[in-house]
Coordinates of C-alpha atoms in Angstrom, one line a residue:
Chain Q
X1 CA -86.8 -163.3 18.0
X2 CA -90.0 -161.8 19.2
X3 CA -91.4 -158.4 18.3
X4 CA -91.1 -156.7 21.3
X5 CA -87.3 -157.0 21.2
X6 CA -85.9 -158.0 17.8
X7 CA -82.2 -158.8 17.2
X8 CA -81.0 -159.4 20.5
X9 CA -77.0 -159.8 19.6
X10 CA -77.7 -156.2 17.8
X11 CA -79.4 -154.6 21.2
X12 CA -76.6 -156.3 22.9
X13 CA -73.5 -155.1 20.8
X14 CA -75.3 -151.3 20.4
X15 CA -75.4 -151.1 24.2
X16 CA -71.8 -152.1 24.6
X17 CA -70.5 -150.0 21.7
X18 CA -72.6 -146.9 24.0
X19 CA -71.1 -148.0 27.1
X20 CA -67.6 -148.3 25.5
X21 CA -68.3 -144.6 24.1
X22 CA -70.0 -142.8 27.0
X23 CA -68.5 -144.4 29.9
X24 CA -70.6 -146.3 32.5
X25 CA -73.0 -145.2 34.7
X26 CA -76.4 -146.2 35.3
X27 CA -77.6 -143.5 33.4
X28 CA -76.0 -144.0 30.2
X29 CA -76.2 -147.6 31.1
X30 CA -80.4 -147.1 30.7
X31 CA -80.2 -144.5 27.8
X32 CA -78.4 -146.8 25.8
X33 CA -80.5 -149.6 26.6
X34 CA -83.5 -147.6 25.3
X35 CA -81.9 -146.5 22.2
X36 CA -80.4 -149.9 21.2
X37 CA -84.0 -151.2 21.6
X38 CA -85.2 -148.3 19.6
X39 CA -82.3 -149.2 16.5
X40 CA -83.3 -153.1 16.8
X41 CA -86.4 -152.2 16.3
X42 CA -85.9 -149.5 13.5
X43 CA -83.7 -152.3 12.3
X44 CA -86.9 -155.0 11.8
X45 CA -89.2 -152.0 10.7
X46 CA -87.2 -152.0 7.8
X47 CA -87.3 -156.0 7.0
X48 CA -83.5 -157.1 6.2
X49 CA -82.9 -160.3 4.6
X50 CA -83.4 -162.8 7.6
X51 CA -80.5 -165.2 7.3
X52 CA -78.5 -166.0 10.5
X53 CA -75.1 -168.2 11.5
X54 CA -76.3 -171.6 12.4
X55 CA -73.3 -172.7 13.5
X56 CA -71.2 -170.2 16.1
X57 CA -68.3 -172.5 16.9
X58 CA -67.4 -172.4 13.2
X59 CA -68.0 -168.9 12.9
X60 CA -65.1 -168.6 15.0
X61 CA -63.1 -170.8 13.7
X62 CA -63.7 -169.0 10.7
X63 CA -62.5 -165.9 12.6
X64 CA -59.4 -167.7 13.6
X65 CA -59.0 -168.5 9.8
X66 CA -59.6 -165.3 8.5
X67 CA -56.8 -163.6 11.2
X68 CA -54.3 -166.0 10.0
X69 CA -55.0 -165.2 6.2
X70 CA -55.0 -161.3 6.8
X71 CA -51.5 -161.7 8.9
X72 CA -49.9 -163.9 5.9
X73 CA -51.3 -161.8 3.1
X74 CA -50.1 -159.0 4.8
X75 CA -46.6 -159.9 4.8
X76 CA -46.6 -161.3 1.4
X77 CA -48.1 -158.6 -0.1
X78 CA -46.0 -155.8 1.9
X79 CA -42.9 -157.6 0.3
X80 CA -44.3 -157.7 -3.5
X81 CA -44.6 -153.9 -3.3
X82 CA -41.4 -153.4 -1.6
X83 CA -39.3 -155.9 -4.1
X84 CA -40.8 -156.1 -7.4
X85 CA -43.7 -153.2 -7.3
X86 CA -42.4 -152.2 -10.4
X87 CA -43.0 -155.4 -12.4
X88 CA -46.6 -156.0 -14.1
X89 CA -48.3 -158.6 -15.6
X90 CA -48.9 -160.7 -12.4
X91 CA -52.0 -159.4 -11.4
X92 CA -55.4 -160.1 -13.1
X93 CA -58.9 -160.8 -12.9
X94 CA -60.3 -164.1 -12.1
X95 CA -64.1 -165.5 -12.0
X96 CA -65.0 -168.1 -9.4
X97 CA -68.4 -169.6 -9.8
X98 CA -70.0 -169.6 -6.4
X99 CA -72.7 -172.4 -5.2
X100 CA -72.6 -169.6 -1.7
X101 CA -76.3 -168.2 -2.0
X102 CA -77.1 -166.7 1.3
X103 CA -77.1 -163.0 1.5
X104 CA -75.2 -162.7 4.6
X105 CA -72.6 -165.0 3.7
X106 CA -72.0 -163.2 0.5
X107 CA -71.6 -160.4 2.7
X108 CA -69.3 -162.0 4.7
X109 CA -67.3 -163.4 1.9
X110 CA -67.1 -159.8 0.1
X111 CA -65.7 -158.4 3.4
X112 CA -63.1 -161.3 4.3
X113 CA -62.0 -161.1 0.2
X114 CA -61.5 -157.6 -0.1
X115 CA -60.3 -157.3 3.7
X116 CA -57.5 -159.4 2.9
X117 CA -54.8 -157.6 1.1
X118 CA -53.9 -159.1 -2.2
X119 CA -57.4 -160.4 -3.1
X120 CA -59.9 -158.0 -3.9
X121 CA -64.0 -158.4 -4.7
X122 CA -64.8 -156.8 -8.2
X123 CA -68.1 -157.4 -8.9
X124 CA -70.7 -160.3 -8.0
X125 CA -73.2 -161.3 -10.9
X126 CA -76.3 -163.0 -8.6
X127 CA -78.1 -164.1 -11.9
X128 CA -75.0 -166.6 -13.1
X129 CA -73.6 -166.5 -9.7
X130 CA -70.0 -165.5 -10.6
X131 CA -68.1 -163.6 -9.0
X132 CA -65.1 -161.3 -10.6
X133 CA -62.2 -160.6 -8.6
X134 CA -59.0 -159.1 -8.9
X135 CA -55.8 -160.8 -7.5
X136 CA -52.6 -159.1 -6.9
X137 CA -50.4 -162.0 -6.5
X138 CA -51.7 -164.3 -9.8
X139 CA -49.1 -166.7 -10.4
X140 CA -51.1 -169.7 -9.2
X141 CA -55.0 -169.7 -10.3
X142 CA -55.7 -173.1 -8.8
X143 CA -54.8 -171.9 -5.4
X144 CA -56.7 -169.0 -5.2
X145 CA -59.6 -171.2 -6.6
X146 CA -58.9 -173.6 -3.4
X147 CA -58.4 -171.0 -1.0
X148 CA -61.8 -168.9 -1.3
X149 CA -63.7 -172.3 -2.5
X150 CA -62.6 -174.7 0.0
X151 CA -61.4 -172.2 3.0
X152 CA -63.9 -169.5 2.7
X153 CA -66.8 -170.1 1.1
X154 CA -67.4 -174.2 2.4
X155 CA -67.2 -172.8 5.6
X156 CA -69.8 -170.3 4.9
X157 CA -72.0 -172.7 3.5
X158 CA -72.0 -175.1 6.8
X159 CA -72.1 -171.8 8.8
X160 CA -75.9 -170.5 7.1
X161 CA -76.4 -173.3 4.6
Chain Z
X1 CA -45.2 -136.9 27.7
X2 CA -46.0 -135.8 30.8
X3 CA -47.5 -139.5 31.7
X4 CA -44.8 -141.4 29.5
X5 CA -41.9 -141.6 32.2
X6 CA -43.9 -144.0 34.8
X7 CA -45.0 -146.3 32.1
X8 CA -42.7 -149.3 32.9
X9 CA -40.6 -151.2 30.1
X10 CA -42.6 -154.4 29.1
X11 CA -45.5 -151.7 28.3
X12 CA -42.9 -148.6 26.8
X13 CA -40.9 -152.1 24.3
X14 CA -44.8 -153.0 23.3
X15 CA -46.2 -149.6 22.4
X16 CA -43.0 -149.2 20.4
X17 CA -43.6 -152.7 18.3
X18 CA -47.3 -152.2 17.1
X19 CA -46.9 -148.9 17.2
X20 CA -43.8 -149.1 14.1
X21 CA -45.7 -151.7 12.9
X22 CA -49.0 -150.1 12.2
X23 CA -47.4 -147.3 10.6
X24 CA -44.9 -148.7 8.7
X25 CA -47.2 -151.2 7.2
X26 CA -49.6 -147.7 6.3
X27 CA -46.4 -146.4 4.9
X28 CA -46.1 -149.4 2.5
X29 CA -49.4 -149.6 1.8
X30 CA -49.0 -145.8 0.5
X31 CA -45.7 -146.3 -1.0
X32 CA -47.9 -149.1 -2.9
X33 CA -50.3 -146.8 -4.1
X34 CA -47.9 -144.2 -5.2
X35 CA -45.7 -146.9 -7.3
X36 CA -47.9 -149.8 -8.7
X37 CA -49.0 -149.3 -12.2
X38 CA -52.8 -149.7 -12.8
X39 CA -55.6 -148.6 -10.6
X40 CA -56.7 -152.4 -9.9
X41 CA -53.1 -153.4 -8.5
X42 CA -53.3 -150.3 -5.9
X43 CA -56.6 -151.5 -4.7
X44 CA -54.9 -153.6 -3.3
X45 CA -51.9 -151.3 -1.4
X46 CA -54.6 -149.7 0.9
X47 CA -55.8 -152.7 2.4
X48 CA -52.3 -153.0 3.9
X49 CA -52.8 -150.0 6.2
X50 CA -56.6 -150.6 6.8
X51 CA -55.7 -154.1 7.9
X52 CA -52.8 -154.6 10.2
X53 CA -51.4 -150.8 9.8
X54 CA -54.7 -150.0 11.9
X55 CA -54.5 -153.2 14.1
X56 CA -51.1 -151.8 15.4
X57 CA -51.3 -148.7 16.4
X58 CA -55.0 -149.5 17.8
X59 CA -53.8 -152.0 20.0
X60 CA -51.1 -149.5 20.8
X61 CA -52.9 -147.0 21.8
X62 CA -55.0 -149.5 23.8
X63 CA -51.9 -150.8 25.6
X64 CA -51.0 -147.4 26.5
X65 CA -54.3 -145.5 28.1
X66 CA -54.6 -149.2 30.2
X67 CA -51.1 -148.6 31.4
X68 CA -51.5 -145.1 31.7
X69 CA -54.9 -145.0 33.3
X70 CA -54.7 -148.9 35.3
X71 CA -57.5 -149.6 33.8
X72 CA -59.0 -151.7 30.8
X73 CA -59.3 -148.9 28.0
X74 CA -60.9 -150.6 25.0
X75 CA -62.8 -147.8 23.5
X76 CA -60.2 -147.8 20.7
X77 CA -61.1 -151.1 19.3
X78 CA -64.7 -149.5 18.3
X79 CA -62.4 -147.8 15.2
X80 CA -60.9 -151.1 14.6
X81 CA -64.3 -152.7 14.7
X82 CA -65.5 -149.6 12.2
X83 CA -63.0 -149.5 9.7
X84 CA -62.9 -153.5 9.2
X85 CA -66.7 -153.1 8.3
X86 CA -66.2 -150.1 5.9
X87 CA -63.4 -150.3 4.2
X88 CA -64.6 -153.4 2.3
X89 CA -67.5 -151.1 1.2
X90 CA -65.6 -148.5 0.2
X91 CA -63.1 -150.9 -1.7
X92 CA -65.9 -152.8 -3.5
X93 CA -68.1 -149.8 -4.4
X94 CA -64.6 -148.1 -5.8
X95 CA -63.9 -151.1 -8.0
X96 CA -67.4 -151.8 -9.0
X97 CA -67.0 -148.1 -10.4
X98 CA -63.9 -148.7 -12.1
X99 CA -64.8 -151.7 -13.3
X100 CA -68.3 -150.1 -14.7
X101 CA -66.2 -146.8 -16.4
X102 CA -63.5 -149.4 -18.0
X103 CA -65.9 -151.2 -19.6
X104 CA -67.9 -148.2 -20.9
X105 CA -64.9 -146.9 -22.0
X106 CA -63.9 -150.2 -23.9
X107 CA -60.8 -151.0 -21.9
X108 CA -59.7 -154.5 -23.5
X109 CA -57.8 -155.5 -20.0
X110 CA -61.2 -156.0 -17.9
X111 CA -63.5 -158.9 -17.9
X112 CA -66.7 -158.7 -20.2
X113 CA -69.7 -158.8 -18.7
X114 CA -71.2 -162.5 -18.6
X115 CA -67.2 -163.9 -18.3
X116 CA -68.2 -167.9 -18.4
X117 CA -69.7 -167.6 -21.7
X118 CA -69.1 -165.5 -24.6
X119 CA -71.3 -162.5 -25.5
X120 CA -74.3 -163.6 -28.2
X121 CA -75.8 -160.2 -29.7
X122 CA -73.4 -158.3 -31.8
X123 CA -73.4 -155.4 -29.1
X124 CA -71.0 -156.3 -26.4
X125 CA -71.2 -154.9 -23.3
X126 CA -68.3 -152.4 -23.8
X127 CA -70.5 -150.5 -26.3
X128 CA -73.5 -151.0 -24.7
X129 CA -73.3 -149.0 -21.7
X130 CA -77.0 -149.8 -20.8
X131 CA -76.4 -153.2 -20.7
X132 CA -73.5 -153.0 -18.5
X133 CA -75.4 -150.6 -16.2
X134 CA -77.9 -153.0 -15.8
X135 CA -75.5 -155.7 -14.4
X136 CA -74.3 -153.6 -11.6
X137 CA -77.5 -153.2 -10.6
X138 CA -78.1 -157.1 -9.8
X139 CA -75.6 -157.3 -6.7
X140 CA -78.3 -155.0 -5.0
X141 CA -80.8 -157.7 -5.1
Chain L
X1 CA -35.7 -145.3 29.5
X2 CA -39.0 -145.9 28.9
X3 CA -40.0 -142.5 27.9
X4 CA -37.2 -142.2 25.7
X5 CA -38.0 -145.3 23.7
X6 CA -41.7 -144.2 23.6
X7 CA -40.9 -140.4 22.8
X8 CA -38.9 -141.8 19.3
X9 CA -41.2 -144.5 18.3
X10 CA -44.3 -141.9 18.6
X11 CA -41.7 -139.3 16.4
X12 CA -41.4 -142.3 14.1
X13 CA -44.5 -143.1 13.2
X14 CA -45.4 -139.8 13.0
X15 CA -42.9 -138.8 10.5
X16 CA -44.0 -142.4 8.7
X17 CA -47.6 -141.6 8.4
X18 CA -46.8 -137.9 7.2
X19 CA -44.9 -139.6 4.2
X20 CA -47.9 -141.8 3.3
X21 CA -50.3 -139.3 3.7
X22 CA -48.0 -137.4 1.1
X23 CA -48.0 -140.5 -1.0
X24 CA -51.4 -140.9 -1.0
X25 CA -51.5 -137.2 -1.6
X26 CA -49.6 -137.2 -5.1
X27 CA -51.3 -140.2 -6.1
X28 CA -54.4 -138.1 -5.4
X29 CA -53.1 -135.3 -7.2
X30 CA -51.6 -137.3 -10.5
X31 CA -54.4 -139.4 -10.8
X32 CA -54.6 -140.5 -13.9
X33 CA -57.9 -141.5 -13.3
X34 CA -60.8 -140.3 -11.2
X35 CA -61.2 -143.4 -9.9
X36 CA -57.3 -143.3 -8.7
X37 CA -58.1 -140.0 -7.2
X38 CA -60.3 -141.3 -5.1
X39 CA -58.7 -144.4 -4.1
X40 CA -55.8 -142.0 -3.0
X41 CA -58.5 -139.4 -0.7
X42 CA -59.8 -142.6 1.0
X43 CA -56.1 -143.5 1.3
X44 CA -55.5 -139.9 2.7
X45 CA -58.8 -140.0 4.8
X46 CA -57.3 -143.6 6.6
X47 CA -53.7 -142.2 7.2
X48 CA -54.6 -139.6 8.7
X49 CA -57.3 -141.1 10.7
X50 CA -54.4 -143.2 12.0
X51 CA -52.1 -140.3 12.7
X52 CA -54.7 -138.8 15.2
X53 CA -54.3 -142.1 17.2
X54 CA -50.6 -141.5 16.9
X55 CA -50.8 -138.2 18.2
X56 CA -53.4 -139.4 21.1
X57 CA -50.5 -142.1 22.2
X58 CA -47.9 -139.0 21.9
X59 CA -50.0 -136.4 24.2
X60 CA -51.8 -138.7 26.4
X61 CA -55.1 -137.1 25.4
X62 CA -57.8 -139.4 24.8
X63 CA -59.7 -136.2 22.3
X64 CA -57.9 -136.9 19.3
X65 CA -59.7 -140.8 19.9
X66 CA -63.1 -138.6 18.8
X67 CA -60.9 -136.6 16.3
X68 CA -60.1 -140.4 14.7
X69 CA -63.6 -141.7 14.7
X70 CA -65.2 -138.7 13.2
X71 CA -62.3 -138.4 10.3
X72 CA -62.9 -142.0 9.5
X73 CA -66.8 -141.6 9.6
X74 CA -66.6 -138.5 7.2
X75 CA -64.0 -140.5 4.8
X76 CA -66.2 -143.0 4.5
X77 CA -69.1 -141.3 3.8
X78 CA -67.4 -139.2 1.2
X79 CA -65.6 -142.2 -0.5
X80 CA -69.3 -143.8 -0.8
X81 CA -70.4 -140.7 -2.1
X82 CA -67.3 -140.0 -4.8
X83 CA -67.6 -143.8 -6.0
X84 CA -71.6 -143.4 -6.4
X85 CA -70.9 -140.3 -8.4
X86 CA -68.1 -142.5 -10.4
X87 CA -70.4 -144.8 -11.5
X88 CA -73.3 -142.6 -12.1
X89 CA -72.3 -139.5 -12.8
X90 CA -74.7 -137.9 -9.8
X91 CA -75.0 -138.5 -6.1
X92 CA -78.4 -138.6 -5.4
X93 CA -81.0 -139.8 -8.0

């Protein structure tokens, strides 16, 4: 990362995302160049937290995982509502203490959780390092413990740990 | 459907597929929101539509203008792309709120504030609603 | 053939998303909460984000693509907003 042109991936996926929108030409090919350089560098004016994925390979893995999860949950929890909507008292709140303490993980985490139908992200207390979430589906705690502890979040912690 | 009658069948058979698919899992996902009992159990029904409802008829609609057109359309996938990153914000900020409102309001079915141990000073959070204020401020940090 | 099957899966997914948007519709309208009538605009906001792809497909017009991104910038934006004024009671401080 140098100065001059911060963020490259950002510049790079700004420019396609312009390209994709305008159609391309080499003029819309240089006017998006110039204002996805502008953005990256609006971007490092403002001084995010500078975390970034270590590993890519298991950031796609962790892709892969993710799209199997969301394709599961989705069927699972599409048949709860259509079966047994009616019936409460299987849902509830659940705290997970997280050792996950990278900004951007966390991030990530909070959008693959609440992504995911049937799991959603409540509230995240960075001082105890709890997290609340709700899950729709609560008949097994220990599992939902496993799958965001040993699925999600270990893989997160190789990934910018 | 002017263009529709030159699309050949392969393409016409996988239009039809994600397209039913994307909108009946939306359909659900509504259906889930109308029916399920407490606000945190139909958090949960939208995320069916926002998920895989959109994933279907994107790809759809992406199948069909590269048919249509012979030609790779994949400007659709930008609003795949957007509503993956947003809808988790909108979700979390929504139950954050809730969350914040039920425990002001004293709602015994929520989690107290500091959930791994119990609450020391004789206000708990539920009547304190500065204290509780003050926690939702942390995830900002 | 094609056409037809095309023509009545476009109808059907149309007539699919009109019902959820008029789920999410009553749910916005009954509440009980403010917090469910919000949940059920952003719910709103997404269907019929997704029914202007629908129609796109059905017409062969790649506008309503625009009409799609805009609707789900605005419903974000305004769910943001409605869950900021949830939790404090005013928008901006």
């Amino acid at each position: 990362m140098n100065s001059l042109f911060p963020y490259p991936l950002l510049t790079i996926s700004l420019l396609i995302t312009w390209l994709m929108l305008a159609g391309f030409s080499f003029g819309q090919f240089l006017l998006g160049t110039i204002i996805a350089i502008m953005a990256a560098r609006g971007l490092a004016a403002l001084h995010p937290c500078d975390s970034r994925p270590r590993h890519w390979r298991l950031l796609f893995r962790l892709a892969g995982i993710v799209f199997y999860d969301i394709v599961r949950s989705n069927i699972a929890v599409a048949q709860i509502i259509l079966h047994d909507g009616k019936k409460t008292g299987k849902s509830g709140f659940m705290t997970i203490p997280l050792e996950l303490r990278d900004p951007m993980g966390l991030a990530i985490l909070a959008v693959i959780i609440t992504g995911t139908p049937g799991t959603a992200w409540v509230d995240y207390n960075s001082a105890r390092s709890t997290l609340i979430l709700h899950v729709f589906d609560l008949i097994d705690e220990t599992a939902w413990v496993n799958l965001i502890k040993n699925r999600y979040e270990h893989l997160l912690r190789e990934i910018f740990e | 459907m002017t263009l529709a009658a030159d699309l050949p069948l392969w393409a016409a058979l996988l239009i039809a597929f994600f397209l039913l698919i994307g909108a009946g899992l939306a359909l659900i996902g509504s259906f889930g929101l109308y029916r399920l009992r407490n606000f945190y159990d139909r958090i949960h029904a939208p995320t069916l539509g926002t998920s895989w409802g959109t994933a279907g008829i994107i790809l759809a609609s992406v199948i069909y203008f590269s048919v249509v057109e012979s030609r790779l359309v994949l400007h659709q996938l930008l609003i795949g792309v957007f509503v993956t990153a947003t809808t988790p914000v909108t979700l979390i900020l929504l139950s954050r709120a809730a969350l914040y409102r039920d425990r002001v309001a004293g709602n015994p079915d929520v989690p107290l504030l500091h959930p791994l141990t119990t609450p020391l000073r004789t206000s708990s959070p539920e009547n304190n609603p500065a204290a509780a204020h003050e926690n939702t401020d942390e995830i900002k940090e | 053939m094609s056409a037809t099957i095309l023509y009545w899966s476009v109808t059907l997914a149309q007539i699919a998303l009109g019902i959820a948007m008029i789920l999410a519709l009553i749910r916005m309208i009954k509440g009980p909460r403010a917090q469910d009538r919000v949940l059920g605009l952003d719910t709103l906001y997404s269907n019929g984000m997704l029914l202007m792809l629908v129609f796109g497909i059905g017409t062969g017009n790649s506008l309503y693509f625009e009409i799609s991104l805009i609707i789900g910038a605005l419903g974000f934006v305004a769910t943001v907003a409605l869950a900021k004024f949830l939790m404090r009671g005013e928008v901006i401080e």
